[in-house]
Structures are given as C-alpha cells and as structure tokens.
Amino acid sequence: MLSRVLMQEKLNKLLGPLDKEEQILMKLDAIFQSLEIENEQDIIQLLQYVILTIEDENIRYGGHNFEIIQPDMVSQALRSYIETKKDKEVGFPVKVTSRVDKERERKKVLDSDYWNQMANILPPMHECLWNSLQDGLTSYSLELDKREKLIEETDSLQLQNTELKMLLQQYLDAQVNQELLQPPVQMLSLN
C-alpha cells in the first residue's frame, strides 16, 4: 500500500518488464529516495516510527517483541519521520515522545470522537419522529390489550349463554311440566 502512495505512475510503467524481485528493489529504492533514506541508521530511525515494542511474551519474532502500527497511522508516522529528520538537519531540538504515548493519545482522541458521534447519531427531527412512533405504538399496544380482554369476556358470556339455553331447554322438556294444568311452555309462547 505504501508503494502505491509513494510511487509515480511513470515508474510503474518502467518497472513492467522487470522481474518481481527487481521491481520490489526498484520500488524500495524509489521509496528510500523520496524519504531521503541514505543509510542503515536512517532505516532504523524510520522503523522507530512504524514499529511499537510490546510487552506480551507470547508474540516473538527474531527474539524481539514488536507490533506494527495501524495502516491508517502510516502517513502520520512518515510525516513525523520527515519532520524529525528536517529538524535535525536544520538544528532544531527534537521533541522526544514515545511511540506508545503517541498511540495512546491517538486512541483517546479516536475514542472520544467515536463516542461524541454516537451521542449525536440521530438528528433531532429523527429523534422526534422515533419518540412519536414509540408513543403511538404504546397506545396501540394498550388498545390491543383492551380488545383481547373484551374478546375473552365475550367468549365467556357466549359460553354462559349457551349453557343457560341448554339448562332452560332441559327444564322446559322435563316431564313435570307436562303434568301441570298450565305448562310453562304455554305461558312462554306469545301467539
């Protein structure tokens, strides 16, 4: 990714006919020239900006514990390296801050920005809309609960009505009613 940023398209066209290894060497040479890296000491100084030492004993490579900085921090690390190199050449005192402190500060800023964005994720218009929707759905839910209770009550009354009709029919069909001078059936019919 770094080579894509620092390489010019003309150089990529010139590298086309070369072997893969030769292309890589030529790209590295172009990157080193653009960063003004002239010797091994410059490379070691650059590595101090892109590699963080870590305390975890489980991660080991070549006897050293390290972690490469995040890809989004590469351009900032390169700027810091170039500024430091220019300050040294001009003779300005170099501000010494550890990479770990820089990484922690960056994480604090990113976390703060993230939570500020999350706190204001909904615009006021949308928030008002969501609140209205919640109120409407709450009221709708209450109406549905009332309706459910009424349906249960209606079912219960229909069952009682059916039972009472059967009981009344049983009483009317009883043999005792036939023996009376005036059976209740005659009293009930309104002809």
PDB file of N, CA and C in Angstrom, residues 47-138:
ATOM      1  N   LEU A  47      12.117   2.844  11.278  1.00  0.00           N
ATOM      2  CA  LEU A  47      11.443   1.733  11.946  1.00  0.00           C
ATOM      3  C   LEU A  47      10.931   2.126  13.329  1.00  0.00           C
ATOM      4  N   GLN A  48      11.588   3.067  13.974  1.00  0.00           N
ATOM      5  CA  GLN A  48      11.129   3.522  15.284  1.00  0.00           C
ATOM      6  C   GLN A  48       9.763   4.204  15.185  1.00  0.00           C
ATOM      7  N   TYR A  49       9.419   4.687  14.018  1.00  0.00           N
ATOM      8  CA  TYR A  49       8.125   5.349  13.823  1.00  0.00           C
ATOM      9  C   TYR A  49       7.015   4.381  13.418  1.00  0.00           C
ATOM     10  N   VAL A  50       7.365   3.225  12.868  1.00  0.00           N
ATOM     11  CA  VAL A  50       6.334   2.309  12.388  1.00  0.00           C
ATOM     12  C   VAL A  50       6.230   1.017  13.186  1.00  0.00           C
ATOM     13  N   ILE A  51       7.139   0.783  14.126  1.00  0.00           N
ATOM     14  CA  ILE A  51       7.087  -0.430  14.936  1.00  0.00           C
ATOM     15  C   ILE A  51       7.000  -0.037  16.404  1.00  0.00           C
ATOM     16  N   LEU A  52       6.059  -0.668  17.100  1.00  0.00           N
ATOM     17  CA  LEU A  52       5.890  -0.449  18.534  1.00  0.00           C
ATOM     18  C   LEU A  52       6.394  -1.682  19.267  1.00  0.00           C
ATOM     19  N   THR A  53       7.119  -1.503  20.343  1.00  0.00           N
ATOM     20  CA  THR A  53       7.502  -2.642  21.173  1.00  0.00           C
ATOM     21  C   THR A  53       6.317  -2.987  22.044  1.00  0.00           C
ATOM     22  N   ILE A  54       6.125  -4.285  22.265  1.00  0.00           N
ATOM     23  CA  ILE A  54       5.013  -4.706  23.096  1.00  0.00           C
ATOM     24  C   ILE A  54       5.530  -5.580  24.229  1.00  0.00           C
ATOM     25  N   GLU A  55       4.716  -5.678  25.260  1.00  0.00           N
ATOM     26  CA  GLU A  55       5.136  -6.375  26.467  1.00  0.00           C
ATOM     27  C   GLU A  55       4.749  -7.850  26.456  1.00  0.00           C
ATOM     28  N   ASP A  56       3.890  -8.284  25.549  1.00  0.00           N
ATOM     29  CA  ASP A  56       3.388  -9.652  25.543  1.00  0.00           C
ATOM     30  C   ASP A  56       4.501 -10.619  25.165  1.00  0.00           C
ATOM     31  N   GLU A  57       4.786 -11.580  26.034  1.00  0.00           N
ATOM     32  CA  GLU A  57       5.862 -12.536  25.788  1.00  0.00           C
ATOM     33  C   GLU A  57       5.449 -13.608  24.771  1.00  0.00           C
ATOM     34  N   ASN A  58       4.150 -13.730  24.498  1.00  0.00           N
ATOM     35  CA  ASN A  58       3.674 -14.755  23.576  1.00  0.00           C
ATOM     36  C   ASN A  58       3.977 -14.413  22.126  1.00  0.00           C
ATOM     37  N   ILE A  59       4.163 -13.148  21.809  1.00  0.00           N
ATOM     38  CA  ILE A  59       4.415 -12.736  20.428  1.00  0.00           C
ATOM     39  C   ILE A  59       5.908 -12.466  20.289  1.00  0.00           C
ATOM     40  N   ARG A  60       6.567 -13.316  19.541  1.00  0.00           N
ATOM     41  CA  ARG A  60       8.012 -13.161  19.378  1.00  0.00           C
ATOM     42  C   ARG A  60       8.359 -13.337  17.907  1.00  0.00           C
ATOM     43  N   TYR A  61       9.262 -12.501  17.452  1.00  0.00           N
ATOM     44  CA  TYR A  61       9.767 -12.635  16.092  1.00  0.00           C
ATOM     45  C   TYR A  61      11.227 -12.235  16.119  1.00  0.00           C
ATOM     46  N   GLY A  62      12.075 -13.139  15.797  1.00  0.00           N
ATOM     47  CA  GLY A  62      13.503 -12.835  15.789  1.00  0.00           C
ATOM     48  C   GLY A  62      14.012 -12.451  17.168  1.00  0.00           C
ATOM     49  N   GLY A  63      13.390 -12.964  18.216  1.00  0.00           N
ATOM     50  CA  GLY A  63      13.857 -12.655  19.564  1.00  0.00           C
ATOM     51  C   GLY A  63      13.387 -11.312  20.080  1.00  0.00           C
ATOM     52  N   HIS A  64      12.579 -10.580  19.306  1.00  0.00           N
ATOM     53  CA  HIS A  64      12.103  -9.258  19.731  1.00  0.00           C
ATOM     54  C   HIS A  64      10.584  -9.238  19.757  1.00  0.00           C
ATOM     55  N   ASN A  65      10.037  -8.528  20.727  1.00  0.00           N
ATOM     56  CA  ASN A  65       8.588  -8.327  20.780  1.00  0.00           C
ATOM     57  C   ASN A  65       8.278  -7.018  20.075  1.00  0.00           C
ATOM     58  N   PHE A  66       7.387  -7.071  19.081  1.00  0.00           N
ATOM     59  CA  PHE A  66       7.028  -5.833  18.401  1.00  0.00           C
ATOM     60  C   PHE A  66       5.646  -5.941  17.785  1.00  0.00           C
ATOM     61  N   GLU A  67       5.110  -4.772  17.447  1.00  0.00           N
ATOM     62  CA  GLU A  67       3.815  -4.669  16.779  1.00  0.00           C
ATOM     63  C   GLU A  67       3.926  -3.526  15.781  1.00  0.00           C
ATOM     64  N   ILE A  68       3.454  -3.755  14.567  1.00  0.00           N
ATOM     65  CA  ILE A  68       3.488  -2.714  13.541  1.00  0.00           C
ATOM     66  C   ILE A  68       2.286  -1.795  13.761  1.00  0.00           C
ATOM     67  N   ILE A  69       2.493  -0.495  13.542  1.00  0.00           N
ATOM     68  CA  ILE A  69       1.394   0.458  13.747  1.00  0.00           C
ATOM     69  C   ILE A  69       0.266   0.189  12.765  1.00  0.00           C
ATOM     70  N   GLN A  70      -0.895   0.719  13.063  1.00  0.00           N
ATOM     71  CA  GLN A  70      -2.077   0.525  12.221  1.00  0.00           C
ATOM     72  C   GLN A  70      -1.865   1.205  10.860  1.00  0.00           C
ATOM     73  N   PRO A  71      -2.441   0.647   9.789  1.00  0.00           N
ATOM     74  CA  PRO A  71      -2.251   1.225   8.451  1.00  0.00           C
ATOM     75  C   PRO A  71      -2.678   2.685   8.335  1.00  0.00           C
ATOM     76  N   ASP A  72      -3.709   3.077   9.084  1.00  0.00           N
ATOM     77  CA  ASP A  72      -4.148   4.466   8.994  1.00  0.00           C
ATOM     78  C   ASP A  72      -3.181   5.431   9.678  1.00  0.00           C
ATOM     79  N   MET A  73      -2.205   4.902  10.405  1.00  0.00           N
ATOM     80  CA  MET A  73      -1.220   5.747  11.090  1.00  0.00           C
ATOM     81  C   MET A  73       0.081   5.892  10.285  1.00  0.00           C
ATOM     82  N   VAL A  74       0.200   5.152   9.177  1.00  0.00           N
ATOM     83  CA  VAL A  74       1.456   5.153   8.409  1.00  0.00           C
ATOM     84  C   VAL A  74       1.797   6.543   7.886  1.00  0.00           C
ATOM     85  N   SER A  75       0.812   7.225   7.284  1.00  0.00           N
ATOM     86  CA  SER A  75       1.116   8.549   6.709  1.00  0.00           C
ATOM     87  C   SER A  75       1.535   9.528   7.804  1.00  0.00           C
ATOM     88  N   GLN A  76       0.890   9.455   8.968  1.00  0.00           N
ATOM     89  CA  GLN A  76       1.267  10.328  10.079  1.00  0.00           C
ATOM     90  C   GLN A  76       2.679   9.988  10.576  1.00  0.00           C
ATOM     91  N   ALA A  77       3.003   8.690  10.637  1.00  0.00           N
ATOM     92  CA  ALA A  77       4.333   8.272  11.074  1.00  0.00           C
ATOM     93  C   ALA A  77       5.395   8.761  10.091  1.00  0.00           C
ATOM     94  N   LEU A  78       5.096   8.665   8.786  1.00  0.00           N
ATOM     95  CA  LEU A  78       6.059   9.133   7.782  1.00  0.00           C
ATOM     96  C   LEU A  78       6.266  10.650   7.874  1.00  0.00           C
ATOM     97  N   ARG A  79       5.163  11.380   8.101  1.00  0.00           N
ATOM     98  CA  ARG A  79       5.297  12.835   8.272  1.00  0.00           C
ATOM     99  C   ARG A  79       6.172  13.157   9.475  1.00  0.00           C
ATOM    100  N   SER A  80       5.934  12.459  10.583  1.00  0.00           N
ATOM    101  CA  SER A  80       6.732  12.685  11.796  1.00  0.00           C
ATOM    102  C   SER A  80       8.191  12.375  11.535  1.00  0.00           C
ATOM    103  N   TYR A  81       8.456  11.280  10.820  1.00  0.00           N
ATOM    104  CA  TYR A  81       9.836  10.918  10.499  1.00  0.00           C
ATOM    105  C   TYR A  81      10.507  12.010   9.664  1.00  0.00           C
ATOM    106  N   ILE A  82       9.804  12.478   8.626  1.00  0.00           N
ATOM    107  CA  ILE A  82      10.380  13.513   7.743  1.00  0.00           C
ATOM    108  C   ILE A  82      10.605  14.814   8.509  1.00  0.00           C
ATOM    109  N   GLU A  83       9.621  15.205   9.348  1.00  0.00           N
ATOM    110  CA  GLU A  83       9.772  16.443  10.135  1.00  0.00           C
ATOM    111  C   GLU A  83      10.953  16.336  11.098  1.00  0.00           C
ATOM    112  N   THR A  84      11.077  15.196  11.746  1.00  0.00           N
ATOM    113  CA  THR A  84      12.185  14.994  12.680  1.00  0.00           C
ATOM    114  C   THR A  84      13.514  15.055  11.945  1.00  0.00           C
ATOM    115  N   LYS A  85      13.562  14.435  10.785  1.00  0.00           N
ATOM    116  CA  LYS A  85      14.810  14.434  10.002  1.00  0.00           C
ATOM    117  C   LYS A  85      15.165  15.858   9.555  1.00  0.00           C
ATOM    118  N   LYS A  86      14.157  16.618   9.127  1.00  0.00           N
ATOM    119  CA  LYS A  86      14.420  18.003   8.717  1.00  0.00           C
ATOM    120  C   LYS A  86      14.844  18.853   9.909  1.00  0.00           C
ATOM    121  N   ASP A  87      14.186  18.654  11.066  1.00  0.00           N
ATOM    122  CA  ASP A  87      14.555  19.408  12.265  1.00  0.00           C
ATOM    123  C   ASP A  87      15.997  19.122  12.673  1.00  0.00           C
ATOM    124  N   LYS A  88      16.418  17.866  12.549  1.00  0.00           N
ATOM    125  CA  LYS A  88      17.801  17.514  12.892  1.00  0.00           C
ATOM    126  C   LYS A  88      18.782  18.188  11.935  1.00  0.00           C
ATOM    127  N   GLU A  89      18.414  18.217  10.643  1.00  0.00           N
ATOM    128  CA  GLU A  89      19.304  18.832   9.653  1.00  0.00           C
ATOM    129  C   GLU A  89      19.423  20.338   9.878  1.00  0.00           C
ATOM    130  N   VAL A  90      18.307  20.973  10.255  1.00  0.00           N
ATOM    131  CA  VAL A  90      18.312  22.414  10.475  1.00  0.00           C
ATOM    132  C   VAL A  90      18.940  22.753  11.827  1.00  0.00           C
ATOM    133  N   GLY A  91      18.830  21.805  12.765  1.00  0.00           N
ATOM    134  CA  GLY A  91      19.425  22.036  14.068  1.00  0.00           C
ATOM    135  C   GLY A  91      18.414  22.363  15.152  1.00  0.00           C
ATOM    136  N   PHE A  92      17.113  22.194  14.868  1.00  0.00           N
ATOM    137  CA  PHE A  92      16.099  22.423  15.896  1.00  0.00           C
ATOM    138  C   PHE A  92      16.140  21.278  16.906  1.00  0.00           C
ATOM    139  N   PRO A  93      15.828  21.561  18.172  1.00  0.00           N
ATOM    140  CA  PRO A  93      15.752  20.461  19.133  1.00  0.00           C
ATOM    141  C   PRO A  93      14.561  19.556  18.789  1.00  0.00           C
ATOM    142  N   VAL A  94      14.768  18.275  18.881  1.00  0.00           N
ATOM    143  CA  VAL A  94      13.739  17.317  18.526  1.00  0.00           C
ATOM    144  C   VAL A  94      12.913  16.995  19.761  1.00  0.00           C
ATOM    145  N   LYS A  95      11.614  17.095  19.615  1.00  0.00           N
ATOM    146  CA  LYS A  95      10.709  16.777  20.712  1.00  0.00           C
ATOM    147  C   LYS A  95      10.652  15.259  20.848  1.00  0.00           C
ATOM    148  N   VAL A  96      10.975  14.749  22.012  1.00  0.00           N
ATOM    149  CA  VAL A  96      11.021  13.313  22.236  1.00  0.00           C
ATOM    150  C   VAL A  96       9.731  12.866  22.922  1.00  0.00           C
ATOM    151  N   THR A  97       8.980  12.041  22.213  1.00  0.00           N
ATOM    152  CA  THR A  97       7.792  11.420  22.806  1.00  0.00           C
ATOM    153  C   THR A  97       7.800   9.963  22.378  1.00  0.00           C
ATOM    154  N   SER A  98       7.407   9.116  23.256  1.00  0.00           N
ATOM    155  CA  SER A  98       7.443   7.690  22.930  1.00  0.00           C
ATOM    156  C   SER A  98       6.309   7.345  21.974  1.00  0.00           C
ATOM    157  N   ARG A  99       6.547   6.316  21.184  1.00  0.00           N
ATOM    158  CA  ARG A  99       5.530   5.872  20.233  1.00  0.00           C
ATOM    159  C   ARG A  99       4.309   5.342  20.968  1.00  0.00           C
ATOM    160  N   VAL A 100       4.531   4.717  22.107  1.00  0.00           N
ATOM    161  CA  VAL A 100       3.412   4.183  22.883  1.00  0.00           C
ATOM    162  C   VAL A 100       2.527   5.330  23.352  1.00  0.00           C
ATOM    163  N   ASP A 101       3.150   6.430  23.819  1.00  0.00           N
ATOM    164  CA  ASP A 101       2.368   7.585  24.245  1.00  0.00           C
ATOM    165  C   ASP A 101       1.586   8.176  23.074  1.00  0.00           C
ATOM    166  N   LYS A 102       2.229   8.233  21.919  1.00  0.00           N
ATOM    167  CA  LYS A 102       1.539   8.751  20.731  1.00  0.00           C
ATOM    168  C   LYS A 102       0.353   7.867  20.375  1.00  0.00           C
ATOM    169  N   GLU A 103       0.552   6.558  20.436  1.00  0.00           N
ATOM    170  CA  GLU A 103      -0.516   5.615  20.108  1.00  0.00           C
ATOM    171  C   GLU A 103      -1.659   5.734  21.114  1.00  0.00           C
ATOM    172  N   ARG A 104      -1.332   5.862  22.392  1.00  0.00           N
ATOM    173  CA  ARG A 104      -2.366   6.020  23.418  1.00  0.00           C
ATOM    174  C   ARG A 104      -3.146   7.316  23.206  1.00  0.00           C
ATOM    175  N   GLU A 105      -2.438   8.391  22.919  1.00  0.00           N
ATOM    176  CA  GLU A 105      -3.096   9.680  22.683  1.00  0.00           C
ATOM    177  C   GLU A 105      -4.020   9.601  21.471  1.00  0.00           C
ATOM    178  N   ARG A 106      -3.544   8.949  20.431  1.00  0.00           N
ATOM    179  CA  ARG A 106      -4.356   8.778  19.223  1.00  0.00           C
ATOM    180  C   ARG A 106      -5.615   7.980  19.536  1.00  0.00           C
ATOM    181  N   LYS A 107      -5.471   6.907  20.318  1.00  0.00           N
ATOM    182  CA  LYS A 107      -6.633   6.088  20.674  1.00  0.00           C
ATOM    183  C   LYS A 107      -7.615   6.880  21.514  1.00  0.00           C
ATOM    184  N   LYS A 108      -7.118   7.726  22.426  1.00  0.00           N
ATOM    185  CA  LYS A 108      -8.001   8.557  23.248  1.00  0.00           C
ATOM    186  C   LYS A 108      -8.811   9.501  22.371  1.00  0.00           C
ATOM    187  N   VAL A 109      -8.138  10.126  21.414  1.00  0.00           N
ATOM    188  CA  VAL A 109      -8.811  11.070  20.520  1.00  0.00           C
ATOM    189  C   VAL A 109      -9.856  10.338  19.674  1.00  0.00           C
ATOM    190  N   LEU A 110      -9.478   9.174  19.131  1.00  0.00           N
ATOM    191  CA  LEU A 110     -10.418   8.411  18.306  1.00  0.00           C
ATOM    192  C   LEU A 110     -11.603   7.928  19.131  1.00  0.00           C
ATOM    193  N   ASP A 111     -11.347   7.453  20.354  1.00  0.00           N
ATOM    194  CA  ASP A 111     -12.449   7.012  21.224  1.00  0.00           C
ATOM    195  C   ASP A 111     -13.373   8.171  21.552  1.00  0.00           C
ATOM    196  N   SER A 112     -12.794   9.309  21.875  1.00  0.00           N
ATOM    197  CA  SER A 112     -13.596  10.487  22.201  1.00  0.00           C
ATOM    198  C   SER A 112     -14.452  10.901  21.008  1.00  0.00           C
ATOM    199  N   ASP A 113     -13.845  10.942  19.830  1.00  0.00           N
ATOM    200  CA  ASP A 113     -14.589  11.291  18.617  1.00  0.00           C
ATOM    201  C   ASP A 113     -15.711  10.290  18.356  1.00  0.00           C
ATOM    202  N   TYR A 114     -15.407   9.007  18.522  1.00  0.00           N
ATOM    203  CA  TYR A 114     -16.398   7.963  18.271  1.00  0.00           C
ATOM    204  C   TYR A 114     -17.606   8.134  19.178  1.00  0.00           C
ATOM    205  N   TRP A 115     -17.370   8.323  20.490  1.00  0.00           N
ATOM    206  CA  TRP A 115     -18.495   8.425  21.426  1.00  0.00           C
ATOM    207  C   TRP A 115     -19.260   9.734  21.248  1.00  0.00           C
ATOM    208  N   ASN A 116     -18.582  10.793  20.833  1.00  0.00           N
ATOM    209  CA  ASN A 116     -19.301  12.037  20.512  1.00  0.00           C
ATOM    210  C   ASN A 116     -20.219  11.828  19.318  1.00  0.00           C
ATOM    211  N   GLN A 117     -19.751  11.096  18.324  1.00  0.00           N
ATOM    212  CA  GLN A 117     -20.585  10.807  17.157  1.00  0.00           C
ATOM    213  C   GLN A 117     -21.758   9.912  17.543  1.00  0.00           C
ATOM    214  N   MET A 118     -21.512   8.926  18.404  1.00  0.00           N
ATOM    215  CA  MET A 118     -22.581   8.016  18.821  1.00  0.00           C
ATOM    216  C   MET A 118     -23.642   8.750  19.650  1.00  0.00           C
ATOM    217  N   ALA A 119     -23.230   9.742  20.418  1.00  0.00           N
ATOM    218  CA  ALA A 119     -24.182  10.502  21.232  1.00  0.00           C
ATOM    219  C   ALA A 119     -25.117  11.325  20.344  1.00  0.00           C
ATOM    220  N   ASN A 120     -24.653  11.716  19.185  1.00  0.00           N
ATOM    221  CA  ASN A 120     -25.447  12.554  18.284  1.00  0.00           C
ATOM    222  C   ASN A 120     -25.785  11.817  16.989  1.00  0.00           C
ATOM    223  N   ILE A 121     -26.021  10.520  17.094  1.00  0.00           N
ATOM    224  CA  ILE A 121     -26.238   9.726  15.883  1.00  0.00           C
ATOM    225  C   ILE A 121     -27.567  10.050  15.202  1.00  0.00           C
ATOM    226  N   LEU A 122     -28.581  10.390  16.000  1.00  0.00           N
ATOM    227  CA  LEU A 122     -29.879  10.739  15.415  1.00  0.00           C
ATOM    228  C   LEU A 122     -30.065  12.251  15.400  1.00  0.00           C
ATOM    229  N   PRO A 123     -30.415  12.815  14.260  1.00  0.00           N
ATOM    230  CA  PRO A 123     -30.735  14.242  14.228  1.00  0.00           C
ATOM    231  C   PRO A 123     -32.010  14.490  15.046  1.00  0.00           C
ATOM    232  N   PRO A 124     -32.206  15.704  15.545  1.00  0.00           N
ATOM    233  CA  PRO A 124     -33.386  15.996  16.371  1.00  0.00           C
ATOM    234  C   PRO A 124     -34.706  15.659  15.684  1.00  0.00           C
ATOM    235  N   MET A 125     -34.788  15.863  14.384  1.00  0.00           N
ATOM    236  CA  MET A 125     -36.014  15.555  13.642  1.00  0.00           C
ATOM    237  C   MET A 125     -36.327  14.061  13.716  1.00  0.00           C
ATOM    238  N   HIS A 126     -35.303  13.223  13.529  1.00  0.00           N
ATOM    239  CA  HIS A 126     -35.496  11.778  13.588  1.00  0.00           C
ATOM    240  C   HIS A 126     -35.835  11.339  15.009  1.00  0.00           C
ATOM    241  N   GLU A 127     -35.195  11.943  15.977  1.00  0.00           N
ATOM    242  CA  GLU A 127     -35.460  11.599  17.371  1.00  0.00           C
ATOM    243  C   GLU A 127     -36.918  11.903  17.720  1.00  0.00           C
ATOM    244  N   CYS A 128     -37.414  13.042  17.267  1.00  0.00           N
ATOM    245  CA  CYS A 128     -38.823  13.413  17.484  1.00  0.00           C
ATOM    246  C   CYS A 128     -39.743  12.393  16.809  1.00  0.00           C
ATOM    247  N   LEU A 129     -39.398  11.992  15.602  1.00  0.00           N
ATOM    248  CA  LEU A 129     -40.176  11.004  14.864  1.00  0.00           C
ATOM    249  C   LEU A 129     -40.207   9.671  15.609  1.00  0.00           C
ATOM    250  N   TRP A 130     -39.049   9.220  16.097  1.00  0.00           N
ATOM    251  CA  TRP A 130     -38.972   7.953  16.822  1.00  0.00           C
ATOM    252  C   TRP A 130     -39.772   8.026  18.127  1.00  0.00           C
ATOM    253  N   ASN A 131     -39.714   9.154  18.817  1.00  0.00           N
ATOM    254  CA  ASN A 131     -40.480   9.310  20.058  1.00  0.00           C
ATOM    255  C   ASN A 131     -41.985   9.254  19.773  1.00  0.00           C
ATOM    256  N   SER A 132     -42.407   9.912  18.700  1.00  0.00           N
ATOM    257  CA  SER A 132     -43.825   9.878  18.323  1.00  0.00           C
ATOM    258  C   SER A 132     -44.246   8.461  17.957  1.00  0.00           C
ATOM    259  N   LEU A 133     -43.394   7.774  17.224  1.00  0.00           N
ATOM    260  CA  LEU A 133     -43.687   6.397  16.838  1.00  0.00           C
ATOM    261  C   LEU A 133     -43.798   5.500  18.070  1.00  0.00           C
ATOM    262  N   GLN A 134     -42.907   5.696  19.022  1.00  0.00           N
ATOM    263  CA  GLN A 134     -42.955   4.905  20.254  1.00  0.00           C
ATOM    264  C   GLN A 134     -44.252   5.180  21.026  1.00  0.00           C
ATOM    265  N   ASP A 135     -44.638   6.438  21.135  1.00  0.00           N
ATOM    266  CA  ASP A 135     -45.886   6.787  21.820  1.00  0.00           C
ATOM    267  C   ASP A 135     -47.081   6.151  21.118  1.00  0.00           C
ATOM    268  N   GLY A 136     -47.113   6.230  19.797  1.00  0.00           N
ATOM    269  CA  GLY A 136     -48.208   5.646  19.030  1.00  0.00           C
ATOM    270  C   GLY A 136     -48.295   4.137  19.192  1.00  0.00           C
ATOM    271  N   LEU A 137     -47.142   3.476  19.141  1.00  0.00           N
ATOM    272  CA  LEU A 137     -47.129   2.020  19.288  1.00  0.00           C
ATOM    273  C   LEU A 137     -47.509   1.595  20.705  1.00  0.00           C
ATOM    274  N   THR A 138     -47.125   2.383  21.704  1.00  0.00           N
ATOM    275  CA  THR A 138     -47.511   2.085  23.083  1.00  0.00           C
ATOM    276  C   THR A 138     -49.021   2.181  23.232  1.00  0.00           C
TER     277      THR A 138
END
